[in-house]
Structures are given as structure tokens and as C-alpha cells.
Amino acid sequence: MKKISSIFLLSVISAFSVFAQDFSELDSALKAEDSSRVLSILENAGSHSDEFEQRVLDAAAELVMKGNVDLAADYTETVLLFDMDNKKAQELYTAIEKARKDKIKEQQEAAVVAEKKKVEEKARRLQEYKFSVAEYYRSLKKVSYRNFP
């Protein structure tokens, strides 16, 4: 009995160390921003793939909060490549795509506003120039050659 419990304990410890080692590999792949390595780790995760998928999705959600939407989308796509039925990954990917579209729309609106300001500034400078030219001609009429003896 003691022999069986020690073998069981040894197998649990070795399984936990392999699991922890895989998590550290996953974390290093995430830090290195290597989605192909993340995918290979997910493929080799075996029965722990759900935990690994969740860890990748958590990292992606954190990246979205930090504003790195492209890398978050890449990680989410990686999870979807591994498990297309993952509902959390589908929801996160949809949210990321919406955030991307909103960001593009904001950039386009900002470009339109900047262009409008540029056009208004040119129009203002042209109006000032026209005013100064008109003022110059008015001053020439006041001081014409007929006013001199």
C-alpha cells in the first residue's frame, strides 16, 4: 500500500511539474509574441488544453486593455485555429474586430477634421492676404500722384 501511494504521489508530482513547465513555456512564448509557438504549445497541451487556451485568452484580453489590439487579435486567432468551438475566443475576437473598426473610424474622422482645419486655415490666410492687398490699393488711392505739386 505504501508503495502504491508513493508511486501515485510521484506521478502526481511529475504531472504537476510537466504542467508547470508547459505554462512557463507558454508564458515565454506569449512574452516573445510568437503565435506559432503558442499554437504548437496548445497542440501539445493534451488534457490541459482548456487551461492553456484560457491563459492565452487572458493574455489577449490584457493586451486589449493596454491598447495592443493587433497582437491580441493574433493570439485570439491562434486559439480559434486550435479550437474553433471556443465561445470565449469567438466573443473576444468579435470584440477585438469591433474595436479595430472603431479605431479606424476614429482615425478617419480625425483625418477629416485635420483636413478641414487645414482648409479653413488656408482660407483664412487667403482672406487676410486679399484684405492686405485691398488695403494697399486703398492707400495708393489716398496718396496718388495728383496729391503732389
PDB file of C-alpha atoms in Angstrom:
ATOM      1  CA  MET A   1       0.000   0.000   0.000  1.00  0.00           C
ATOM      2  CA  LYS A   2       2.815   2.353   0.865  1.00  0.00           C
ATOM      3  CA  LYS A   3       4.475   1.542  -2.435  1.00  0.00           C
ATOM      4  CA  ILE A   4       1.291   2.341  -4.378  1.00  0.00           C
ATOM      5  CA  SER A   5       0.769   5.655  -2.599  1.00  0.00           C
ATOM      6  CA  SER A   6       4.380   6.701  -3.184  1.00  0.00           C
ATOM      7  CA  ILE A   7       4.092   5.809  -6.893  1.00  0.00           C
ATOM      8  CA  PHE A   8       0.826   7.756  -7.082  1.00  0.00           C
ATOM      9  CA  LEU A   9       2.418  10.726  -5.321  1.00  0.00           C
ATOM     10  CA  LEU A  10       5.409  10.605  -7.645  1.00  0.00           C
ATOM     11  CA  SER A  11       3.176  10.518 -10.719  1.00  0.00           C
ATOM     12  CA  VAL A  12       1.120  13.479  -9.435  1.00  0.00           C
ATOM     13  CA  ILE A  13       4.267  15.489  -8.744  1.00  0.00           C
ATOM     14  CA  SER A  14       5.731  14.701 -12.157  1.00  0.00           C
ATOM     15  CA  ALA A  15       2.456  15.571 -13.882  1.00  0.00           C
ATOM     16  CA  PHE A  16       2.297  18.870 -11.996  1.00  0.00           C
ATOM     17  CA  SER A  17       5.904  19.721 -12.870  1.00  0.00           C
ATOM     18  CA  VAL A  18       5.247  18.989 -16.557  1.00  0.00           C
ATOM     19  CA  PHE A  19       2.121  21.154 -16.369  1.00  0.00           C
ATOM     20  CA  ALA A  20       4.055  23.982 -14.691  1.00  0.00           C
ATOM     21  CA  GLN A  21       6.862  23.668 -17.224  1.00  0.00           C
ATOM     22  CA  ASP A  22       4.365  23.905 -20.083  1.00  0.00           C
ATOM     23  CA  PHE A  23       2.835  27.012 -18.505  1.00  0.00           C
ATOM     24  CA  SER A  24       6.272  28.618 -18.300  1.00  0.00           C
ATOM     25  CA  GLU A  25       6.854  27.730 -21.976  1.00  0.00           C
ATOM     26  CA  LEU A  26       3.504  29.276 -22.832  1.00  0.00           C
ATOM     27  CA  ASP A  27       4.315  32.416 -20.853  1.00  0.00           C
ATOM     28  CA  SER A  28       7.665  32.784 -22.595  1.00  0.00           C
ATOM     29  CA  ALA A  29       6.006  32.319 -25.993  1.00  0.00           C
ATOM     30  CA  LEU A  30       3.445  34.980 -25.098  1.00  0.00           C
ATOM     31  CA  LYS A  31       6.176  37.377 -23.967  1.00  0.00           C
ATOM     32  CA  ALA A  32       8.103  36.702 -27.174  1.00  0.00           C
ATOM     33  CA  GLU A  33       4.893  37.439 -29.142  1.00  0.00           C
ATOM     34  CA  ASP A  34       5.341  34.162 -31.050  1.00  0.00           C
ATOM     35  CA  SER A  35       1.869  32.951 -32.000  1.00  0.00           C
ATOM     36  CA  SER A  36       3.153  29.945 -33.961  1.00  0.00           C
ATOM     37  CA  ARG A  37       4.959  28.732 -30.843  1.00  0.00           C
ATOM     38  CA  VAL A  38       1.802  29.356 -28.810  1.00  0.00           C
ATOM     39  CA  LEU A  39      -0.134  27.206 -31.281  1.00  0.00           C
ATOM     40  CA  SER A  40       2.387  24.367 -31.028  1.00  0.00           C
ATOM     41  CA  ILE A  41       2.212  24.527 -27.225  1.00  0.00           C
ATOM     42  CA  LEU A  42      -1.581  24.370 -27.398  1.00  0.00           C
ATOM     43  CA  GLU A  43      -1.378  21.377 -29.712  1.00  0.00           C
ATOM     44  CA  ASN A  44       0.928  19.580 -27.265  1.00  0.00           C
ATOM     45  CA  ALA A  45      -1.085  20.531 -24.152  1.00  0.00           C
ATOM     46  CA  GLY A  46      -3.136  17.367 -24.201  1.00  0.00           C
ATOM     47  CA  SER A  47      -5.751  17.199 -21.469  1.00  0.00           C
ATOM     48  CA  HIS A  48      -4.776  20.631 -20.126  1.00  0.00           C
ATOM     49  CA  SER A  49      -5.606  22.447 -23.349  1.00  0.00           C
ATOM     50  CA  ASP A  50      -8.589  24.260 -21.791  1.00  0.00           C
ATOM     51  CA  GLU A  51      -6.364  25.858 -19.137  1.00  0.00           C
ATOM     52  CA  PHE A  52      -3.822  26.817 -21.774  1.00  0.00           C
ATOM     53  CA  GLU A  53      -6.481  28.304 -24.033  1.00  0.00           C
ATOM     54  CA  GLN A  54      -7.845  30.313 -21.122  1.00  0.00           C
ATOM     55  CA  ARG A  55      -4.362  31.590 -20.283  1.00  0.00           C
ATOM     56  CA  VAL A  56      -3.834  32.752 -23.872  1.00  0.00           C
ATOM     57  CA  LEU A  57      -7.244  34.441 -23.911  1.00  0.00           C
ATOM     58  CA  ASP A  58      -6.469  36.167 -20.602  1.00  0.00           C
ATOM     59  CA  ALA A  59      -3.235  37.470 -22.115  1.00  0.00           C
ATOM     60  CA  ALA A  60      -5.162  38.663 -25.175  1.00  0.00           C
ATOM     61  CA  ALA A  61      -7.729  40.469 -23.025  1.00  0.00           C
ATOM     62  CA  GLU A  62      -4.921  42.156 -21.103  1.00  0.00           C
ATOM     63  CA  LEU A  63      -3.353  43.261 -24.389  1.00  0.00           C
ATOM     64  CA  VAL A  64      -6.665  44.769 -25.481  1.00  0.00           C
ATOM     65  CA  MET A  65      -6.765  46.787 -22.262  1.00  0.00           C
ATOM     66  CA  LYS A  66      -3.219  48.000 -22.944  1.00  0.00           C
ATOM     67  CA  GLY A  67      -4.203  49.001 -26.480  1.00  0.00           C
ATOM     68  CA  ASN A  68      -2.243  46.349 -28.380  1.00  0.00           C
ATOM     69  CA  VAL A  69      -5.255  45.193 -30.356  1.00  0.00           C
ATOM     70  CA  ASP A  70      -3.324  43.601 -33.217  1.00  0.00           C
ATOM     71  CA  LEU A  71      -1.349  41.210 -31.022  1.00  0.00           C
ATOM     72  CA  ALA A  72      -4.482  40.397 -29.017  1.00  0.00           C
ATOM     73  CA  ALA A  73      -6.271  39.519 -32.263  1.00  0.00           C
ATOM     74  CA  ASP A  74      -3.319  37.359 -33.280  1.00  0.00           C
ATOM     75  CA  TYR A  75      -3.451  35.397 -30.005  1.00  0.00           C
ATOM     76  CA  THR A  76      -7.220  35.017 -30.253  1.00  0.00           C
ATOM     77  CA  GLU A  77      -6.912  33.770 -33.832  1.00  0.00           C
ATOM     78  CA  THR A  78      -4.347  31.251 -32.593  1.00  0.00           C
ATOM     79  CA  VAL A  79      -6.798  29.888 -30.027  1.00  0.00           C
ATOM     80  CA  LEU A  80      -9.510  29.751 -32.689  1.00  0.00           C
ATOM     81  CA  LEU A  81      -7.175  27.861 -35.022  1.00  0.00           C
ATOM     82  CA  PHE A  82      -6.667  25.332 -32.269  1.00  0.00           C
ATOM     83  CA  ASP A  83     -10.289  25.159 -31.098  1.00  0.00           C
ATOM     84  CA  MET A  84     -12.846  26.801 -33.354  1.00  0.00           C
ATOM     85  CA  ASP A  85     -15.656  25.980 -30.896  1.00  0.00           C
ATOM     86  CA  ASN A  86     -14.202  28.069 -28.060  1.00  0.00           C
ATOM     87  CA  LYS A  87     -17.037  30.530 -27.339  1.00  0.00           C
ATOM     88  CA  LYS A  88     -14.888  32.879 -25.252  1.00  0.00           C
ATOM     89  CA  ALA A  89     -12.364  33.153 -28.077  1.00  0.00           C
ATOM     90  CA  GLN A  90     -15.146  33.846 -30.567  1.00  0.00           C
ATOM     91  CA  GLU A  91     -16.614  36.574 -28.360  1.00  0.00           C
ATOM     92  CA  LEU A  92     -13.211  38.133 -27.714  1.00  0.00           C
ATOM     93  CA  TYR A  93     -12.331  38.062 -31.406  1.00  0.00           C
ATOM     94  CA  THR A  94     -15.633  39.749 -32.279  1.00  0.00           C
ATOM     95  CA  ALA A  95     -14.992  42.431 -29.670  1.00  0.00           C
ATOM     96  CA  ILE A  96     -11.453  42.975 -30.960  1.00  0.00           C
ATOM     97  CA  GLU A  97     -12.669  43.341 -34.534  1.00  0.00           C
ATOM     98  CA  LYS A  98     -15.261  45.877 -33.380  1.00  0.00           C
ATOM     99  CA  ALA A  99     -12.534  47.787 -31.523  1.00  0.00           C
ATOM    100  CA  ARG A 100     -10.372  47.747 -34.656  1.00  0.00           C
ATOM    101  CA  LYS A 101     -13.219  49.107 -36.778  1.00  0.00           C
ATOM    102  CA  ASP A 102     -13.969  51.792 -34.191  1.00  0.00           C
ATOM    103  CA  LYS A 103     -10.293  52.779 -34.085  1.00  0.00           C
ATOM    104  CA  ILE A 104     -10.132  53.025 -37.880  1.00  0.00           C
ATOM    105  CA  LYS A 105     -13.314  55.102 -37.906  1.00  0.00           C
ATOM    106  CA  GLU A 106     -11.893  57.454 -35.267  1.00  0.00           C
ATOM    107  CA  GLN A 107      -8.681  57.842 -37.268  1.00  0.00           C
ATOM    108  CA  GLN A 108     -10.639  58.625 -40.413  1.00  0.00           C
ATOM    109  CA  GLU A 109     -12.772  61.180 -38.572  1.00  0.00           C
ATOM    110  CA  ALA A 110      -9.647  62.762 -37.077  1.00  0.00           C
ATOM    111  CA  ALA A 111      -8.090  62.960 -40.556  1.00  0.00           C
ATOM    112  CA  VAL A 112     -11.220  64.659 -41.915  1.00  0.00           C
ATOM    113  CA  VAL A 113     -11.205  67.168 -39.048  1.00  0.00           C
ATOM    114  CA  ALA A 114      -7.489  67.868 -39.558  1.00  0.00           C
ATOM    115  CA  GLU A 115      -8.014  68.377 -43.295  1.00  0.00           C
ATOM    116  CA  LYS A 116     -10.957  70.688 -42.616  1.00  0.00           C
ATOM    117  CA  LYS A 117      -8.832  72.754 -40.227  1.00  0.00           C
ATOM    118  CA  LYS A 118      -6.078  72.923 -42.836  1.00  0.00           C
ATOM    119  CA  VAL A 119      -8.519  74.165 -45.486  1.00  0.00           C
ATOM    120  CA  GLU A 120     -10.003  76.706 -43.069  1.00  0.00           C
ATOM    121  CA  GLU A 121      -6.524  77.972 -42.185  1.00  0.00           C
ATOM    122  CA  LYS A 122      -5.647  78.376 -45.878  1.00  0.00           C
ATOM    123  CA  ALA A 123      -8.918  80.227 -46.480  1.00  0.00           C
ATOM    124  CA  ARG A 124      -8.229  82.493 -43.505  1.00  0.00           C
ATOM    125  CA  ARG A 125      -4.713  83.298 -44.743  1.00  0.00           C
ATOM    126  CA  LEU A 126      -6.035  83.956 -48.258  1.00  0.00           C
ATOM    127  CA  GLN A 127      -8.673  86.283 -46.847  1.00  0.00           C
ATOM    128  CA  GLU A 128      -6.009  88.135 -44.840  1.00  0.00           C
ATOM    129  CA  TYR A 129      -3.889  88.429 -47.963  1.00  0.00           C
ATOM    130  CA  LYS A 130      -6.811  89.747 -50.003  1.00  0.00           C
ATOM    131  CA  PHE A 131      -7.591  92.234 -47.251  1.00  0.00           C
ATOM    132  CA  SER A 132      -4.000  93.441 -47.092  1.00  0.00           C
ATOM    133  CA  VAL A 133      -3.840  93.829 -50.893  1.00  0.00           C
ATOM    134  CA  ALA A 134      -7.122  95.759 -50.892  1.00  0.00           C
ATOM    135  CA  GLU A 135      -5.856  97.963 -48.062  1.00  0.00           C
ATOM    136  CA  TYR A 136      -2.667  98.601 -50.003  1.00  0.00           C
ATOM    137  CA  TYR A 137      -4.640  99.729 -53.077  1.00  0.00           C
ATOM    138  CA  ARG A 138      -6.840 101.997 -50.940  1.00  0.00           C
ATOM    139  CA  SER A 139      -3.756 103.612 -49.505  1.00  0.00           C
ATOM    140  CA  LEU A 140      -2.420 104.169 -53.027  1.00  0.00           C
ATOM    141  CA  LYS A 141      -5.624 105.991 -53.976  1.00  0.00           C
ATOM    142  CA  LYS A 142      -5.239 108.301 -50.962  1.00  0.00           C
ATOM    143  CA  VAL A 143      -1.671 109.068 -51.834  1.00  0.00           C
ATOM    144  CA  SER A 144      -1.808 109.386 -55.587  1.00  0.00           C
ATOM    145  CA  TYR A 145       0.481 111.353 -57.834  1.00  0.00           C
ATOM    146  CA  ARG A 146      -2.219 114.072 -58.115  1.00  0.00           C
ATOM    147  CA  ASN A 147      -1.717 114.954 -54.470  1.00  0.00           C
ATOM    148  CA  PHE A 148       1.837 116.108 -55.140  1.00  0.00           C
ATOM    149  CA  PRO A 149       2.508 119.622 -56.535  1.00  0.00           C
TER     150      PRO A 149
END
